[in-house]
Short mmCIF file of C-alpha atoms in Angstrom, two decimals:
data_model
loop_
_atom_site.label_atom_id
_atom_site.label_comp_id
_atom_site.label_asym_id
_atom_site.label_seq_id
_atom_site.Cartn_x
_atom_site.Cartn_y
_atom_site.Cartn_z
CA MET A 1 -76.92 37.30 18.87
CA THR A 2 -75.80 33.77 17.96
CA GLN A 3 -72.35 32.93 18.92
CA VAL A 4 -70.88 30.55 16.83
CA THR A 5 -67.21 29.36 17.19
CA ASN A 6 -64.15 27.03 16.88
CA THR A 7 -62.63 28.02 20.14
CA VAL A 8 -63.17 27.20 23.85
CA ARG A 9 -61.86 29.35 26.08
CA PHE A 10 -60.83 28.56 30.11
CA VAL A 11 -58.56 29.28 32.33
CA LEU A 12 -55.35 27.51 33.55
CA ASP A 13 -53.17 28.67 36.47
CA GLY A 14 -53.71 32.27 36.16
CA HIS A 15 -53.75 32.04 32.04
CA ILE A 16 -56.65 32.34 29.67
CA VAL A 17 -56.23 29.64 26.95
CA GLU A 18 -58.00 29.41 24.00
CA ALA A 19 -58.41 25.93 22.50
CA ARG A 20 -58.92 26.69 18.47
CA GLY A 21 -60.00 24.22 15.98
CA GLU A 22 -60.44 21.08 18.41
CA ARG A 23 -62.47 18.77 17.82
CA ARG A 24 -65.65 18.63 19.31
CA THR A 25 -65.01 15.00 21.40
CA THR A 26 -61.32 15.75 22.27
CA THR A 27 -61.36 14.87 25.74
CA VAL A 28 -60.00 17.14 28.58
CA LEU A 29 -57.29 14.51 28.97
CA ASP A 30 -55.98 14.85 25.76
CA TYR A 31 -56.16 18.41 25.55
CA LEU A 32 -54.34 18.86 28.73
CA ARG A 33 -51.54 16.66 27.96
CA GLU A 34 -50.82 16.84 23.97
CA GLN A 35 -52.01 20.60 24.15
CA MET A 36 -50.65 22.04 27.49
CA HIS A 37 -48.39 19.27 28.05
CA ARG A 38 -49.76 18.53 31.73
CA THR A 39 -48.59 15.24 31.62
CA GLY A 40 -49.18 14.14 35.31
CA THR A 41 -52.71 13.76 34.57
CA LYS A 42 -52.59 10.16 33.61
CA GLU A 43 -55.14 7.92 31.42
CA GLY A 44 -55.54 4.72 32.56
CA CYS A 45 -58.54 3.05 31.79
CA ALA A 46 -60.10 5.56 29.87
CA GLU A 47 -63.31 4.63 31.55
CA GLY A 48 -63.91 6.72 34.10
CA ASP A 49 -62.89 3.99 36.57
CA CYS A 50 -59.37 4.08 37.70
CA GLY A 51 -58.95 7.95 38.53
CA ALA A 52 -55.49 8.59 37.45
CA CYS A 53 -57.18 11.63 35.37
CA VAL A 54 -59.08 13.32 38.16
CA VAL A 55 -58.47 17.08 37.78
CA MET A 56 -60.43 19.94 39.31
CA VAL A 57 -62.87 22.33 37.73
CA GLY A 58 -63.92 25.44 38.70
CA SER A 59 -66.85 27.64 38.29
CA LEU A 60 -67.71 31.33 39.81
CA ASN A 61 -69.24 31.03 42.95
CA ASP A 62 -73.25 32.73 42.63
CA THR A 63 -71.69 35.78 43.79
CA ALA A 64 -68.65 35.95 41.55
CA THR A 65 -66.33 36.16 45.02
CA GLY A 66 -64.72 32.83 44.26
CA VAL A 67 -64.58 29.73 42.90
CA ASP A 68 -66.69 26.66 43.11
CA TYR A 69 -64.52 22.76 42.31
CA VAL A 70 -65.89 19.55 41.48
CA ALA A 71 -62.87 16.76 41.07
CA VAL A 72 -63.71 15.56 37.36
CA ASN A 73 -62.41 12.35 35.70
CA SER A 74 -60.99 14.37 32.75
CA CYS A 75 -60.87 11.25 30.27
CA LEU A 76 -64.44 11.53 29.90
CA GLN A 77 -65.17 15.21 29.80
CA LEU A 78 -65.19 16.80 26.33
CA LEU A 79 -63.16 19.93 25.81
CA PRO A 80 -65.94 22.64 24.64
CA THR A 81 -67.70 21.47 28.37
CA LEU A 82 -65.06 23.63 29.93
CA ASP A 83 -65.68 27.10 28.36
CA GLY A 84 -66.08 29.46 31.18
CA LYS A 85 -64.54 27.14 33.24
CA SER A 86 -61.02 27.03 35.13
CA VAL A 87 -59.15 23.93 35.55
CA LYS A 88 -56.60 23.03 38.06
CA THR A 89 -54.42 19.75 37.49
CA VAL A 90 -51.43 17.93 39.61
CA GLU A 91 -49.07 20.27 38.47
CA SER A 92 -50.77 23.25 39.44
CA LEU A 93 -50.43 22.78 43.01
CA GLN A 94 -46.51 23.51 43.86
CA ARG A 95 -46.31 26.98 45.51
CA ALA A 96 -44.52 30.15 44.63
CA ASP A 97 -41.52 28.93 46.19
CA GLY A 98 -41.36 25.26 44.93
CA THR A 99 -42.65 23.66 47.71
CA LEU A 100 -45.54 21.07 47.31
CA HIS A 101 -49.00 21.03 48.51
CA PRO A 102 -49.47 19.77 52.10
CA VAL A 103 -51.63 16.97 50.57
CA GLN A 104 -48.50 16.05 48.03
CA GLN A 105 -46.17 16.31 51.04
CA ALA A 106 -47.90 13.90 52.96
CA MET A 107 -48.23 11.21 50.10
CA VAL A 108 -44.30 11.32 50.39
CA SER A 109 -44.38 11.26 54.40
CA CYS A 110 -46.34 8.49 54.86
CA HIS A 111 -44.80 6.40 51.85
CA GLY A 112 -48.70 6.56 49.98
CA SER A 113 -46.94 6.58 46.40
CA GLN A 114 -45.21 3.13 44.97
CA CYS A 115 -44.82 2.86 41.10
CA GLY A 116 -46.89 6.12 40.93
CA PHE A 117 -49.18 5.96 38.24
CA CYS A 118 -52.12 6.75 40.16
CA THR A 119 -50.79 9.30 42.74
CA PRO A 120 -52.04 12.53 41.05
CA GLY A 121 -55.42 11.62 40.65
CA ILE A 122 -55.66 10.32 44.26
CA VAL A 123 -53.64 13.78 45.21
CA MET A 124 -56.16 15.62 43.53
CA SER A 125 -59.61 14.01 44.72
CA LEU A 126 -57.94 14.75 48.05
CA VAL A 127 -57.01 18.44 47.66
CA ASN A 128 -60.86 19.01 45.83
CA LEU A 129 -62.21 17.44 49.14
CA VAL A 130 -60.06 19.96 51.64
CA GLN A 131 -60.94 22.72 49.57
CA ARG A 132 -64.61 22.72 51.38
CA ASN A 133 -63.74 20.32 54.70
CA THR A 134 -60.28 20.56 56.16
CA THR A 135 -61.20 18.33 58.99
CA PRO A 136 -62.87 15.13 57.26
CA ASP A 137 -62.92 11.85 59.27
CA ARG A 138 -61.83 8.82 57.98
CA GLN A 139 -64.94 7.33 56.29
CA THR A 140 -65.38 11.03 54.53
CA ILE A 141 -61.97 10.06 53.34
CA ASN A 142 -62.12 6.80 52.24
CA ASP A 143 -65.63 7.40 50.58
CA THR A 144 -63.84 10.45 48.73
CA LEU A 145 -60.97 7.94 47.50
CA SER A 146 -63.84 5.57 46.06
CA GLY A 147 -62.77 6.59 42.56
CA ASN A 148 -59.77 6.17 42.58
CA LEU A 149 -57.94 2.73 42.37
CA CYS A 150 -54.04 2.05 43.73
CA ARG A 151 -52.60 -1.60 43.06
CA CYS A 152 -49.69 -0.99 45.17
CA THR A 153 -49.82 0.12 48.64
CA GLY A 154 -53.59 -1.22 50.03
CA TYR A 155 -54.89 2.12 50.77
CA LYS A 156 -54.29 2.62 54.22
CA PRO A 157 -50.98 5.06 53.82
CA ILE A 158 -53.37 7.25 51.11
CA VAL A 159 -55.54 7.67 54.08
CA ASP A 160 -52.98 7.94 56.66
CA ALA A 161 -51.73 10.60 54.15
CA ALA A 162 -54.91 12.59 54.27
CA GLN A 163 -55.23 12.67 57.35
CA GLN A 164 -51.82 13.60 58.18
CA ALA A 165 -52.60 16.58 55.70
CA CYS A 166 -55.61 18.01 57.09
CA GLN A 167 -53.20 19.00 60.35
CA ALA A 168 -52.13 21.91 57.76
CA GLY A 169 -55.61 23.44 57.87
CA ALA A 170 -55.68 27.04 55.77
CA ALA A 171 -52.43 26.16 54.08
CA LEU A 172 -54.70 23.33 52.63
CA LYS A 173 -56.60 26.13 50.22
CA ILE A 174 -55.77 26.53 46.83
CA ASP A 175 -54.64 30.41 45.91
CA ASP A 176 -57.53 31.14 43.12
CA SER A 177 -57.36 35.15 43.21
CA ALA A 178 -55.68 35.49 39.93
CA ASP A 179 -58.53 33.31 38.00
CA ILE A 180 -61.61 34.97 39.77
CA ALA A 181 -61.09 38.30 37.52
CA LEU A 182 -60.17 36.13 34.49
CA LEU A 183 -63.33 34.03 34.83
CA LYS A 184 -64.87 36.86 34.45
CA GLU A 185 -63.31 38.34 31.82
CA ILE A 186 -64.02 35.02 29.76
CA ARG A 187 -67.57 34.58 30.73
CA ARG A 188 -70.19 34.82 27.83
CA ASP A 189 -73.27 36.58 27.13
CA THR A 190 -75.67 34.92 29.88
CA GLN A 191 -79.18 35.75 27.77
CA PRO A 192 -77.91 34.72 24.13
CA THR A 193 -80.72 35.22 21.35
CA LEU A 194 -82.28 32.20 19.72
CA SER A 195 -81.86 32.21 16.03
CA LEU A 196 -84.78 31.69 14.32
CA GLU A 197 -83.31 30.74 11.02
CA GLY A 198 -82.11 27.49 11.77
CA ASP A 199 -78.29 28.10 12.41
CA ILE A 200 -78.14 27.99 15.97
CA ILE A 201 -78.48 29.87 19.08
CA VAL A 202 -76.38 29.75 22.51
CA GLN A 203 -73.84 30.20 24.10
CA PRO A 204 -70.85 29.16 22.31
CA VAL A 205 -71.76 26.83 19.40
CA VAL A 206 -68.57 24.58 18.46
CA ARG A 207 -68.82 24.21 14.89
CA THR A 208 -67.01 21.91 12.54
CA ARG A 209 -66.26 22.03 8.59
CA LYS A 210 -68.67 19.46 8.50
CA GLY A 211 -71.88 21.51 9.80
CA ASN A 212 -71.42 19.06 13.37
CA GLU A 213 -72.30 21.12 16.42
CA PHE A 214 -71.46 21.13 19.93
CA VAL A 215 -74.34 23.74 20.99
CA SER A 216 -74.68 24.68 24.65
CA PRO A 217 -78.04 26.21 25.69
CA ALA A 218 -78.82 28.86 28.68
CA THR A 219 -82.02 27.68 29.03
CA LEU A 220 -84.66 25.11 28.37
CA ALA A 221 -86.66 26.74 25.74
CA GLU A 222 -83.41 26.57 23.61
CA VAL A 223 -82.96 23.52 24.27
CA ALA A 224 -86.56 22.25 23.05
CA HIS A 225 -86.11 24.24 20.57
CA TYR A 226 -82.87 23.07 18.64
CA LEU A 227 -84.34 19.39 19.70
CA VAL A 228 -86.77 20.36 17.08
CA GLU A 229 -84.82 21.19 14.67
CA HIS A 230 -82.26 18.25 15.44
CA PRO A 231 -84.62 15.54 17.26
CA ARG A 232 -81.11 13.15 16.74
CA ALA A 233 -79.44 15.11 18.70
CA THR A 234 -77.17 13.89 21.45
CA LEU A 235 -77.73 15.27 24.88
CA LEU A 236 -74.83 15.37 27.20
CA ALA A 237 -74.51 16.22 31.56
CA GLY A 238 -71.86 14.00 33.40
CA SER A 239 -70.35 12.33 30.12
CA THR A 240 -69.92 9.37 32.02
CA GLU A 241 -71.78 7.46 29.19
CA ILE A 242 -71.00 10.04 26.54
CA GLY A 243 -67.12 10.15 27.08
CA LEU A 244 -67.04 6.35 27.56
CA GLN A 245 -69.05 5.81 23.58
CA VAL A 246 -66.35 8.54 22.32
CA ASN A 247 -63.24 6.70 23.87
CA LYS A 248 -64.31 3.42 23.40
CA GLN A 249 -66.50 2.93 20.09
CA PHE A 250 -65.02 6.14 18.46
CA SER A 251 -68.62 7.73 18.59
CA ARG A 252 -68.61 10.75 16.81
CA PRO A 253 -72.50 12.43 17.68
CA GLU A 254 -73.55 14.91 14.41
CA HIS A 255 -75.00 16.97 17.12
CA ILE A 256 -74.13 17.33 20.91
CA VAL A 257 -76.44 19.46 23.21
CA TYR A 258 -74.33 20.34 26.19
CA LEU A 259 -76.64 20.58 29.67
CA GLY A 260 -74.47 22.01 32.25
CA LEU A 261 -75.73 25.70 31.46
CA VAL A 262 -79.31 25.60 31.84
CA PRO A 263 -80.66 26.46 35.60
CA GLU A 264 -84.21 24.98 34.82
CA LEU A 265 -82.00 21.28 34.92
CA GLN A 266 -79.63 22.15 37.75
CA ARG A 267 -82.41 23.19 39.95
CA ILE A 268 -83.29 21.06 43.63
CA ASP A 269 -86.82 22.67 44.89
CA ALA A 270 -87.75 21.51 47.98
CA THR A 271 -91.77 21.17 48.47
CA ALA A 272 -94.13 19.99 51.64
CA GLN A 273 -94.46 16.67 49.80
CA GLY A 274 -90.69 16.69 48.75
CA TRP A 275 -88.22 17.77 46.28
CA ARG A 276 -88.28 18.18 42.58
CA ILE A 277 -85.00 17.51 41.03
CA GLY A 278 -83.68 18.50 38.04
CA ALA A 279 -82.71 15.98 35.01
CA ALA A 280 -79.17 17.37 34.78
CA VAL A 281 -78.21 17.52 38.74
CA SER A 282 -75.80 15.41 39.59
CA LEU A 283 -75.88 11.96 41.97
CA GLU A 284 -73.27 13.43 44.62
CA ARG A 285 -75.50 16.47 44.76
CA VAL A 286 -78.97 14.21 45.16
CA LEU A 287 -77.02 12.08 47.85
CA THR A 288 -76.01 15.19 49.82
CA LEU A 289 -79.50 16.51 49.81
CA VAL A 290 -80.86 13.20 50.94
CA ALA A 291 -79.01 11.36 52.77
CA PRO A 292 -79.28 13.57 56.06
CA VAL A 293 -83.03 13.09 56.17
CA TYR A 294 -82.62 9.63 55.03
CA PRO A 295 -79.22 7.90 55.94
CA ASP A 296 -80.23 4.54 54.47
CA PHE A 297 -80.14 6.44 51.18
CA ALA A 298 -76.37 7.31 51.77
CA GLU A 299 -75.57 3.26 51.63
CA VAL A 300 -77.22 2.91 48.22
#
């Protein structure tokens, strides 16, 4: 049945958060700072360039036994895209005994922070890296930090800190065991039905009092159906453009269609002739796929 809601549900540090009645264009950064009081996450540029606002967003893996994380610029991500996911901020890293995460401690020991404004985003980028690679080489660390700007330290002590932190091994991993059950609990119906009366389909439809909507289709057919009804709808994928328009031009699209839950648009199929890459596949995934076969592509 059609699901229409004004509530976005996500997991933050072992607790389910229900964001009710927020604007569809509220950014993840603004919500975390203003409503959750997670002020460690900073707004530097509001353009996705400086990395001061980086947080980790997690989704259940394919077997629902763990959480896969990506580092995102929270200044560009719209709050409804968090529905059904988990979030880790720099405040999430402190251990139960009050000690710092190894990346944080290494930043202190190696003098990787001066004014400190960029430090939370740098830490989150590095923590995200070591969730999948606990022994990165210096070039991988440099590449990971390419989206984080620091105008104080000159980067060398930051990279040194990353290399020192990697000596911690298994201690680098975040304990997300409490989040897994909660992510299963808030996961919405994966096979929503189509509303032929026109109102809407899909996963959650976040609807405002004015009738404007944020729609999260689950299939390509649902995307097509909605676009027939609303041909001027704004398509949202990585939010690097739409988020910028929201922040800098104060754009408020009437109808937003989020493509992040459409499997057909997230697939990469290998054939004898090459790859068929879905339209919503991130450039990072494309690079990971193609670079081993065409090394020069990694430098593009």
